[in-house]
Amino acid sequence: MKNIEQLVRPNIWALKPYSSARDEFVLDDDGTQAEGKEQTLVFLDANENPLGSVGDNGANNRYPDPYQRKLKEALSPIKKVATENIFLGNGSDEAIDLLFRIFCTPGQDRILITPPTYGMYQVSADINHVAVDKLLLNEDFSLPVAKVLEQLGKAEYKMLILCNPNNPTGNAIASTAEFEQILQAFEGIVVIDEAYIDFADFDSMTTLLDRHPNLVVLQTFSKAWGLANLRLGMAFASTEIIGLLNKVKPPYNINGITQELGLQAIQNVAQKEAFVATIRAQKEWLYTQLSQFDFIEKVFPSETNFILFRTTQPNELYNYLVKHQVIVRNRSTQPLCAGCLRVSVGTEAENKRLIELLNSR
Ligand SMILES: *Cc1c(COP(=O)(O)O)cnc(C)c1O
């Protein structure tokens, strides 16, 4: 990897971040606003409303902790990542956007992605006016590692963004050893998006963080944790990269209610695991059922909470399902995904409904 300063946009490297009221005054050494002491302290530093909040809605008149320290402390043992290597964003989409803003100079820098993959990488690049080169996955949706390495040598890429397990295909695209080979060879930042890691049969690449300061691992509360509505995403990386994300983010990017509800969720890992077990069992059932239709040519194995399948009539099937109030994702225009629909694993009743509709077609 290059020296981090060589990778960061010069204006971001030089940036003096906004210093919020809660940055300048902290109560404890660890920065938390200790309970109890709040009563004796008079907070006249942040122009908040001293009387309370309008509405009976659990809101709070005080600005939230800009660094979400309690949440990170609770998350650290679960993820086996030190708090200083954790960043929390307003969805992982915020982390993706911030990484572009930190590393990629608009109109100048380029990144590499490997379609078919998650659509936000391209959108975020376009918003930031960053060029995107694309190298297709293999026909079996695995990562063509040798070709990726060759391509990375052809231009001064700032970032490589990979999704594992991959959306919309559902598979693991490479082994840990292969990711490590790329991390070693590439001079820039490698982002591995693990939005579906809770459903996968393999471990997170966070175990590689110690050895690879150019690695960023993204995870989210939107899928297995069932908190898509909250907007809470995680990025795990070197302290240098986390420092840059903190410098560039809006000061209070995670609101107080989200911090509170995120903390409650983390204290109930067992429920998340129970959800995962149920969804995995339902996925097996769906996989078997979908494999029996003669108009479905291929059902792709999945390490996620969705299944991609190839049919002879994707648009007809999609419209037929919509007509009967079942909405799936039509991925048939994506590269390597001709004829493909993607279906999220639903409840037992929802999955049965889908199969019934396919049966009575
Ligand atoms: C769903 C998903 C996310 C989650 O994004 P959030 O902003 O955290 O909701 C990220 N990456 C991929 C590949 C996804 O499919």
XYZ file of N, CA and C and ligand atoms in Angstrom, residues 90-94 96 118 121 163 165-167 193-196 219-223 228 231-234 306 342, ligand 1:
99
model
N -24.767 6.798 8.632
C -26.208 6.833 8.383
C -26.491 5.848 7.232
N -26.472 4.551 7.574
C -26.463 3.486 6.572
C -25.040 3.282 6.080
N -24.736 2.094 5.528
C -23.378 1.934 4.977
C -23.217 2.791 3.731
N -24.346 3.206 3.148
C -24.265 4.113 2.000
C -23.527 5.411 2.359
N -23.658 5.869 3.615
C -22.924 7.090 4.000
C -21.419 6.833 3.992
N -19.810 4.665 2.170
C -19.368 4.567 0.773
C -19.137 5.972 0.202
N -23.532 -4.378 -6.401
C -24.443 -3.408 -5.779
C -24.411 -2.071 -6.539
N -22.397 1.729 -5.696
C -20.993 2.111 -5.927
C -20.912 3.049 -7.140
N -17.991 -6.791 -3.247
C -19.130 -7.094 -2.385
C -19.108 -8.594 -2.109
N -20.648 -11.648 0.812
C -21.238 -12.255 -0.376
C -21.840 -11.176 -1.277
N -21.875 -11.497 -2.577
C -22.201 -10.464 -3.555
C -23.714 -10.283 -3.733
N -24.117 -9.039 -3.885
C -25.464 -8.674 -4.298
C -25.344 -8.244 -5.763
N -17.577 -4.977 0.938
C -18.921 -4.734 1.458
C -19.519 -6.063 1.915
N -19.696 -6.189 3.221
C -20.210 -7.437 3.804
C -21.621 -7.257 4.373
N -22.483 -6.613 3.612
C -23.845 -6.353 4.095
C -24.571 -7.650 4.510
N -24.184 -8.774 3.861
C -24.901 -10.041 4.098
C -24.087 -11.039 4.905
N -20.275 -3.218 6.959
C -21.400 -4.060 7.374
C -22.579 -3.136 7.693
N -23.725 -3.743 7.994
C -24.926 -2.921 8.183
C -25.898 -3.547 9.171
N -26.718 -2.703 9.783
C -27.817 -3.184 10.624
C -29.102 -3.376 9.810
N -29.019 -3.119 8.491
C -30.236 -3.113 7.674
C -30.761 -4.498 7.304
N -29.931 -5.536 7.374
C -30.354 -6.837 6.856
C -30.649 -7.806 8.009
N -33.439 -1.854 8.930
C -33.263 -1.039 7.718
C -33.820 0.367 7.904
N -31.378 3.228 9.635
C -30.212 3.729 8.881
C -28.970 3.712 9.777
N -28.379 2.557 9.930
C -27.163 2.430 10.730
C -26.223 1.444 10.043
N -25.078 1.964 9.601
C -24.088 1.138 8.920
C -22.753 1.207 9.634
N -21.906 0.206 9.379
C -20.608 0.133 10.052
C -19.493 0.084 9.018
N -31.283 -13.696 0.109
C -32.037 -13.612 -1.146
C -31.546 -14.707 -2.080
N -34.388 -11.617 -8.753
C -33.846 -11.796 -7.403
C -34.992 -11.715 -6.413
C -28.499 -3.614 1.507
C -27.070 -3.364 1.180
C -26.333 -2.426 1.888
C -26.957 -1.690 3.032
O -26.924 -0.366 2.916
P -27.457 0.509 4.152
O -27.201 1.864 3.661
O -26.602 0.137 5.345
O -28.889 0.163 4.373
C -25.000 -2.239 1.581
N -24.408 -2.966 0.611
C -25.090 -3.902 -0.069
C -24.392 -4.717 -1.090
C -26.436 -4.119 0.178
O -27.103 -5.036 -0.531
